[in-house]
Short mmCIF file of C-alpha atoms in Angstrom, two decimals:
data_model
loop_
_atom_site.label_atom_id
_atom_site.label_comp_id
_atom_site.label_asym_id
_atom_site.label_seq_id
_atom_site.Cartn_x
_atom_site.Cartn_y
_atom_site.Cartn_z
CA UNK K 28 -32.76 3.14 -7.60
CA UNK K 29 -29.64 1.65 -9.00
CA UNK K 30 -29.90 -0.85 -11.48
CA UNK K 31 -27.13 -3.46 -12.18
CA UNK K 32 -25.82 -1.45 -14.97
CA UNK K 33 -24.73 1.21 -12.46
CA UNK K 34 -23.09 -1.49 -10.54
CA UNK K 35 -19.76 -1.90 -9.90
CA UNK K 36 -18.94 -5.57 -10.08
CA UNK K 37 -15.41 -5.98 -10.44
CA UNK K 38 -13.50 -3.31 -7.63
CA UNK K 39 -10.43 -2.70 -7.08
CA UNK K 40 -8.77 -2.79 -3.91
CA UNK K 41 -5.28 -0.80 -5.06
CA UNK K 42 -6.45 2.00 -7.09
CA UNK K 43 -5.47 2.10 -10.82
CA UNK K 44 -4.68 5.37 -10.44
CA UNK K 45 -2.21 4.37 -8.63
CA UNK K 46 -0.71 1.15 -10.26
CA UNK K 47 -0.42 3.32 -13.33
CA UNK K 48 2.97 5.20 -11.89
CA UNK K 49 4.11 1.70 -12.61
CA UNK K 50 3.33 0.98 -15.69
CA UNK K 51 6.46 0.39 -18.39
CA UNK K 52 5.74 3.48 -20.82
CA UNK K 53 4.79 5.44 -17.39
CA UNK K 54 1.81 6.42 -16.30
CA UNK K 55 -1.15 5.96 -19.35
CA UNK K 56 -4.20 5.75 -17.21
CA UNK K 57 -6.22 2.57 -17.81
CA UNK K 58 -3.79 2.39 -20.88
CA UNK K 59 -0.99 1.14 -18.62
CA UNK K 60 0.67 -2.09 -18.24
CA UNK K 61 2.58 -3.43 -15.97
CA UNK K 62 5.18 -6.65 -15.42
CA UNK K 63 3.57 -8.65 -12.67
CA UNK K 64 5.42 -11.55 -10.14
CA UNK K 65 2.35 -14.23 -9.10
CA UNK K 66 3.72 -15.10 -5.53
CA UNK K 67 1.05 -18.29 -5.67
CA UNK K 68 2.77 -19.90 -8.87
CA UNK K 69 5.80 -18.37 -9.81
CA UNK K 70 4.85 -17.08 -13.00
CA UNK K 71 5.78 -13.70 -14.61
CA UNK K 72 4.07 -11.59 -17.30
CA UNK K 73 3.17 -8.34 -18.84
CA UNK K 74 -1.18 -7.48 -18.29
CA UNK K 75 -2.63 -4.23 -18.22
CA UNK K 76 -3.47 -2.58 -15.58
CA UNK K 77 -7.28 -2.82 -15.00
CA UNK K 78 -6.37 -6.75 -14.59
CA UNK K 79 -4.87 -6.64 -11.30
CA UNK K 80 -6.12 -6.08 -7.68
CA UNK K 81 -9.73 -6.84 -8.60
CA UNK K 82 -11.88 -8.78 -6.64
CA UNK K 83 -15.82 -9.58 -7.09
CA UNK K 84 -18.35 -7.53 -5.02
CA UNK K 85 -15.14 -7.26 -2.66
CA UNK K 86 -16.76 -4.27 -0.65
CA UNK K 87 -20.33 -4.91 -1.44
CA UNK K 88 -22.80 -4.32 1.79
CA UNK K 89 -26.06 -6.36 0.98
CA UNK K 90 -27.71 -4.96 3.96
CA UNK K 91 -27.45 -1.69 2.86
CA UNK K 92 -30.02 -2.70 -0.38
CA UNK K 93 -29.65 -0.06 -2.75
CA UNK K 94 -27.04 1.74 -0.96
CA UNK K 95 -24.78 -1.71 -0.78
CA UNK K 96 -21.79 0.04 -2.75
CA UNK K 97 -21.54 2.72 -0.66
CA UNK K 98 -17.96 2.05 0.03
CA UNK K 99 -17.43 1.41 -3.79
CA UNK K 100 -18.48 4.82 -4.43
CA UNK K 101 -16.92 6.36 -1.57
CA UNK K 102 -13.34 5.27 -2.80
CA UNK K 103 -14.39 6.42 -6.35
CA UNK K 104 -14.80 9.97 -4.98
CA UNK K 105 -11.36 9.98 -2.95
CA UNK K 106 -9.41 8.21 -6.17
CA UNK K 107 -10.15 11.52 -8.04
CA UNK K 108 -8.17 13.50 -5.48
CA UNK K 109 -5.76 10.68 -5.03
CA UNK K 110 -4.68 10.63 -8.93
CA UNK K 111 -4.13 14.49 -8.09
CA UNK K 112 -2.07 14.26 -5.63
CA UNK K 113 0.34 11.74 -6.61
CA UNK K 114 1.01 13.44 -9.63
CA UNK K 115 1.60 16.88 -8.12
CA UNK K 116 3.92 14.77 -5.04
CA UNK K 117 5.58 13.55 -8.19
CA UNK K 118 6.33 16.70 -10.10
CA UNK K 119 7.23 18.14 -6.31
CA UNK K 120 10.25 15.70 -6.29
CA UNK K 121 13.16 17.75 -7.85
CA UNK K 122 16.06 15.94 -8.26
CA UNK K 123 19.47 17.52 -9.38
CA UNK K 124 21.86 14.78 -10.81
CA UNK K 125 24.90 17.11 -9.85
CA UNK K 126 23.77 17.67 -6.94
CA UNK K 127 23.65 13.88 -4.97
CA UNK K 128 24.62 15.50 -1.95
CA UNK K 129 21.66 18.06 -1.46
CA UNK K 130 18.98 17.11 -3.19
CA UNK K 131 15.40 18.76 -2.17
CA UNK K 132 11.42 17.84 -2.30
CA UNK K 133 9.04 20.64 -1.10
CA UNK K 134 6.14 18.96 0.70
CA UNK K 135 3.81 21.04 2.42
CA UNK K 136 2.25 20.10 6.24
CA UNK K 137 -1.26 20.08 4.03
CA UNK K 138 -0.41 17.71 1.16
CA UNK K 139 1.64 15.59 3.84
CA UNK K 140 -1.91 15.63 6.02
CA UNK K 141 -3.97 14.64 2.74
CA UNK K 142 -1.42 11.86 1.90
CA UNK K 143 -1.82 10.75 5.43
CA UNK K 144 -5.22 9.73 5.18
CA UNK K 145 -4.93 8.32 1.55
CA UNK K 146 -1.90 6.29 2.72
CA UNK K 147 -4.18 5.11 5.67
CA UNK K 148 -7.01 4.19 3.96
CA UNK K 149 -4.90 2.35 1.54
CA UNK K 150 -3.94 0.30 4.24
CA UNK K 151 -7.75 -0.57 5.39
CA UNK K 152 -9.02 -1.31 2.07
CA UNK K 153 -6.77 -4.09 1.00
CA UNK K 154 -7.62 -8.31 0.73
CA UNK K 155 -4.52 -8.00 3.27
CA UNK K 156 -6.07 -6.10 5.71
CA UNK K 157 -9.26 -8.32 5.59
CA UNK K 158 -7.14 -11.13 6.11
CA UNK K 159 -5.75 -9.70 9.23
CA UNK K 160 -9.24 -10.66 10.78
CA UNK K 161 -8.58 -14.20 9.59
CA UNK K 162 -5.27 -14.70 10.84
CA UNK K 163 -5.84 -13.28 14.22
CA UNK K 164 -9.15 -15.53 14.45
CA UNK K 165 -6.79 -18.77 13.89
CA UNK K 166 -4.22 -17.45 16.21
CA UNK K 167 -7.11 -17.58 18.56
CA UNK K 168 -8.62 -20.93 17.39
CA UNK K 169 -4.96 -22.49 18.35
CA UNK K 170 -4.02 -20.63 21.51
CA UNK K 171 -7.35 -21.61 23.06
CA UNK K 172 -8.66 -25.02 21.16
CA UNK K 173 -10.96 -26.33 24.31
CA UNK K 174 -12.77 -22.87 24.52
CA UNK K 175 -16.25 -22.49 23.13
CA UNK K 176 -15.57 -20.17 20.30
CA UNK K 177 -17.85 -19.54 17.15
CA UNK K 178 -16.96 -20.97 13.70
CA UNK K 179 -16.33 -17.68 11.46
CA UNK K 180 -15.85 -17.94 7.72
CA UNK K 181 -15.37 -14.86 4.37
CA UNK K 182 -18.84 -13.63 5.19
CA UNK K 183 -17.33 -13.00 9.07
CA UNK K 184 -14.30 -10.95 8.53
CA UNK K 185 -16.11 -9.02 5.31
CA UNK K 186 -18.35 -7.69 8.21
CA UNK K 187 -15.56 -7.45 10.67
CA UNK K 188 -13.45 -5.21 7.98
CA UNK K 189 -16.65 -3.61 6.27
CA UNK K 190 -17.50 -2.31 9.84
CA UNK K 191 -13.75 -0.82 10.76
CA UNK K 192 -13.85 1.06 6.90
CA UNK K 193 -17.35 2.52 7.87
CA UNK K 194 -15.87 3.46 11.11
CA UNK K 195 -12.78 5.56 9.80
CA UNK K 196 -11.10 4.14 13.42
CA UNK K 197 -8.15 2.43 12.16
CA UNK K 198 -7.73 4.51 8.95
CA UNK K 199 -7.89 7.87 11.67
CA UNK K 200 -5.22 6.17 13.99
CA UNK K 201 -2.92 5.87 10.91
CA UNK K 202 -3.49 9.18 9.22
CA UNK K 203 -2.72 10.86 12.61
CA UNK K 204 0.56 8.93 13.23
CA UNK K 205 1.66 9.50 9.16
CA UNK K 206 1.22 12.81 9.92
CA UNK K 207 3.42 12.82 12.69
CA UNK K 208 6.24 11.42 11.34
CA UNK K 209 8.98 12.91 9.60
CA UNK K 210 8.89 12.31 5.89
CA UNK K 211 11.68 10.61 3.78
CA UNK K 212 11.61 11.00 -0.10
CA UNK K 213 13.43 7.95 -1.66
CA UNK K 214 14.87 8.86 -5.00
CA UNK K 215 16.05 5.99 -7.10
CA UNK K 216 19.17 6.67 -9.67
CA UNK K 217 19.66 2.36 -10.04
CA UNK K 218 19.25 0.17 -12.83
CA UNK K 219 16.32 -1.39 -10.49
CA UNK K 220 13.21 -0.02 -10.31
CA UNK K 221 11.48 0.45 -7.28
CA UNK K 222 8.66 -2.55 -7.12
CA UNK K 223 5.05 -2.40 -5.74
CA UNK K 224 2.37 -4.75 -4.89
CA UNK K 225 -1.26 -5.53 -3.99
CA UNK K 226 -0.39 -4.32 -0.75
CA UNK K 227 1.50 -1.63 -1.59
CA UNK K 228 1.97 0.30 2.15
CA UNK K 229 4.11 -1.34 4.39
CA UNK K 230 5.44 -1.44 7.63
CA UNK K 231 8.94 -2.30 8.52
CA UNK K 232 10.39 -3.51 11.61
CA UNK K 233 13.68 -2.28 12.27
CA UNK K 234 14.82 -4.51 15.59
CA UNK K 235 17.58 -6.17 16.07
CA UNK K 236 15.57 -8.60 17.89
CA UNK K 237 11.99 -8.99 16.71
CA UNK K 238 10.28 -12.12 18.92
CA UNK K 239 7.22 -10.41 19.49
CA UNK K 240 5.08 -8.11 17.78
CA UNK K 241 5.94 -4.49 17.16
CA UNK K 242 3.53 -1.55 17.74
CA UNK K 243 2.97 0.56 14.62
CA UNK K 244 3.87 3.82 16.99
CA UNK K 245 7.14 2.22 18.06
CA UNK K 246 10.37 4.76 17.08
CA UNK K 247 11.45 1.69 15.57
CA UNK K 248 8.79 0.90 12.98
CA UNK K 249 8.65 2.60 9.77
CA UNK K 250 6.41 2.73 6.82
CA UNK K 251 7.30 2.39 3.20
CA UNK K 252 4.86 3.17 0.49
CA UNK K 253 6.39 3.18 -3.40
CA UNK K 254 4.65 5.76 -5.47
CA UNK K 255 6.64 5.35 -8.43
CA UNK K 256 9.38 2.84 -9.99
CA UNK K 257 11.91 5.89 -9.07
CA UNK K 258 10.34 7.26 -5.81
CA UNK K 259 9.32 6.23 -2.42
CA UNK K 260 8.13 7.52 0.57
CA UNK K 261 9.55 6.35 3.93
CA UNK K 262 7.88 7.70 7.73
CA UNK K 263 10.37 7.59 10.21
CA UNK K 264 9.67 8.58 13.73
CA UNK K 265 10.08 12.04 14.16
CA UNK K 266 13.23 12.24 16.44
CA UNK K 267 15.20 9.96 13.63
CA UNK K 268 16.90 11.24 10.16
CA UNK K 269 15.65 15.00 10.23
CA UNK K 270 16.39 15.27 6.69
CA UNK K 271 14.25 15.10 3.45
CA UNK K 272 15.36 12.92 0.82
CA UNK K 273 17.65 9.96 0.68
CA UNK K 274 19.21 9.60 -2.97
CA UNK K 275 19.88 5.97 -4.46
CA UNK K 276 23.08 6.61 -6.75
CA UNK K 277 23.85 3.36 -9.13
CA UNK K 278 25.99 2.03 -6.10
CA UNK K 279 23.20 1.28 -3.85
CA UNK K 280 21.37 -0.89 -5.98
CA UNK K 281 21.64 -3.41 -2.78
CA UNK K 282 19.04 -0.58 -0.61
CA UNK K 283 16.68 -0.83 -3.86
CA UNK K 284 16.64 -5.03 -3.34
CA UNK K 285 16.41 -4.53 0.23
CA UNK K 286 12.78 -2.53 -0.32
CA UNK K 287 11.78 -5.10 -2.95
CA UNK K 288 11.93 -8.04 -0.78
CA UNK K 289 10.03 -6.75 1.60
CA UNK K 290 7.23 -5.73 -0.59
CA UNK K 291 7.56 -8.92 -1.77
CA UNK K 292 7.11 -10.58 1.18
CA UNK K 293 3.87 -8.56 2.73
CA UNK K 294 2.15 -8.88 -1.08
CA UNK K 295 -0.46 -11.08 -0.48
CA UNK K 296 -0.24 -12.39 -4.28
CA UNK K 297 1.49 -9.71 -6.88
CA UNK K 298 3.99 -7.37 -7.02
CA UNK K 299 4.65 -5.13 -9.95
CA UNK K 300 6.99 -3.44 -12.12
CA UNK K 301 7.49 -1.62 -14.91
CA UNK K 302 10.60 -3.92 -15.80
CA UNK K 303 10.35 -7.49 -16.46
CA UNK K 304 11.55 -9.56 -13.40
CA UNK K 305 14.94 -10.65 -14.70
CA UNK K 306 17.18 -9.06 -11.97
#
């Protein structure tokens, strides 16, 4: 039986393992700190790393009695391998400053598969994918306001997103199209680091004209996910850019911006650096 000591209280819903890449010495584990933006208030500061992302009994099932952290533990288990793979996706980026022309990263179809799903489920597990539920609930609460539809509150779309993790539906859907996709390697040479946030994997719409939503399998959606102040990964649809790395030279500082503000604007209350946020 697990006893509240075993418990964990406090979980984390963007891996520190993770955040860590972004700390400003580099990556020191739970050692880290990082530079953090609060979108709410507008105010900036250094914290480490363990402070951030963390919400109370966020994935908690109560039904489940002693098995009620069962998604807890489960993203435990696939942090481990997580931690290993960004740090061997890391050292597989080899960058050649004489060389901006040509520059090469040696992914395999496996570690791009693995990725795949971690991406994916990073996606699922976030307070903004929870809040998905929410928003598409008032969409529906203001399109239709004579119909006869049922008040739903936290506990509602905690069962509505504890149900699609258990399921492995949505988090299968995106694995499958990552994997797809042809596979960019951002490298960034600038003065301006790359950011993240507590929704760190994005998706971009690249339409000219965007008045309606766009499907993630649309040729013109990509996905951006930062793994590191100086590298990014982008997914482009496989008939687009059929090469492997894009390089950021100090003249294209403007690209790096471009990325930030849109992790900025799909954070749904930090982003992060390891820089303070004086640019």
């Amino acid at each position: 039986m697990a006893t509240c000591k075993d418990e964990v209280v406090h979980q984390h819903t963007v891996p520190v393992c993770y955040l860590a890449n972004f700390g400003m010495h580099g990556n020191q584990g739970r050692k880290s700190s990082l530079y953090y933006f609060n979108t709410l208030d507008g105010k900036t500061g250094l914290s480490g790393v363990e402070a951030f992302t963390v919400e109370k009994n966020f994935y908690d099932v109560e039904e489940l009695g002693d098995n009620k952290q069962a998604i807890e533990k489960f993203f435990a288990i696939i942090e481990g391998e997580y931690a290993t793979l960004l740090r061997t996706i890391l050292d597989l980026v080899i960058v050649d400053p004489k060389d901006r022309v040509n520059p090469t990263v040696k992914l395999s179809s496996d570690q791009k598969d693995v990725f795949s799903a971690q991406i994916a489920m990073q996606i699922i597990r976030t307070r903004a994918f929870r809040d998905y539920y929410k928003s598409i609930y008032t969409q529906i609460k203001k399109g239709f306001p004579f119909a006869n539809i049922p008040q739903y509150g936290e506990s509602d779309y905690k069962r509505l997103h504890t149900m699609e993790i258990f399921s492995f539906d949505m988090s299968n859907f995106y694995a499958n199209l990552f994997s797809d996709r042809n596979w960019i390697v951002l490298v960034n040479q600038t003065r301006i680091p790359f950011f993240t946030s507590d929704n760190p994997a994005i998706m971009i719409d690249h339409r000219k004209q965007k008045n309606h939503p766009i499907a993630p399998a649309s040729e013109k959606a990509t996905f951006y996910f930062p793994i590191s102040p100086n590298v990014a990964i982008e997914l482009f649809d496989k008939n687009i850019l059929k090469f492997d790395m894009i390089y950021f030279d100090i003249y294209a500082e403007s690209m790096v911006r471009s990325y930030n503000r849109l992790i900025l604007n799909d954070s749904t209350r930090f982003v992060f650096s390891n820089k303070p946020f004086s640019y």
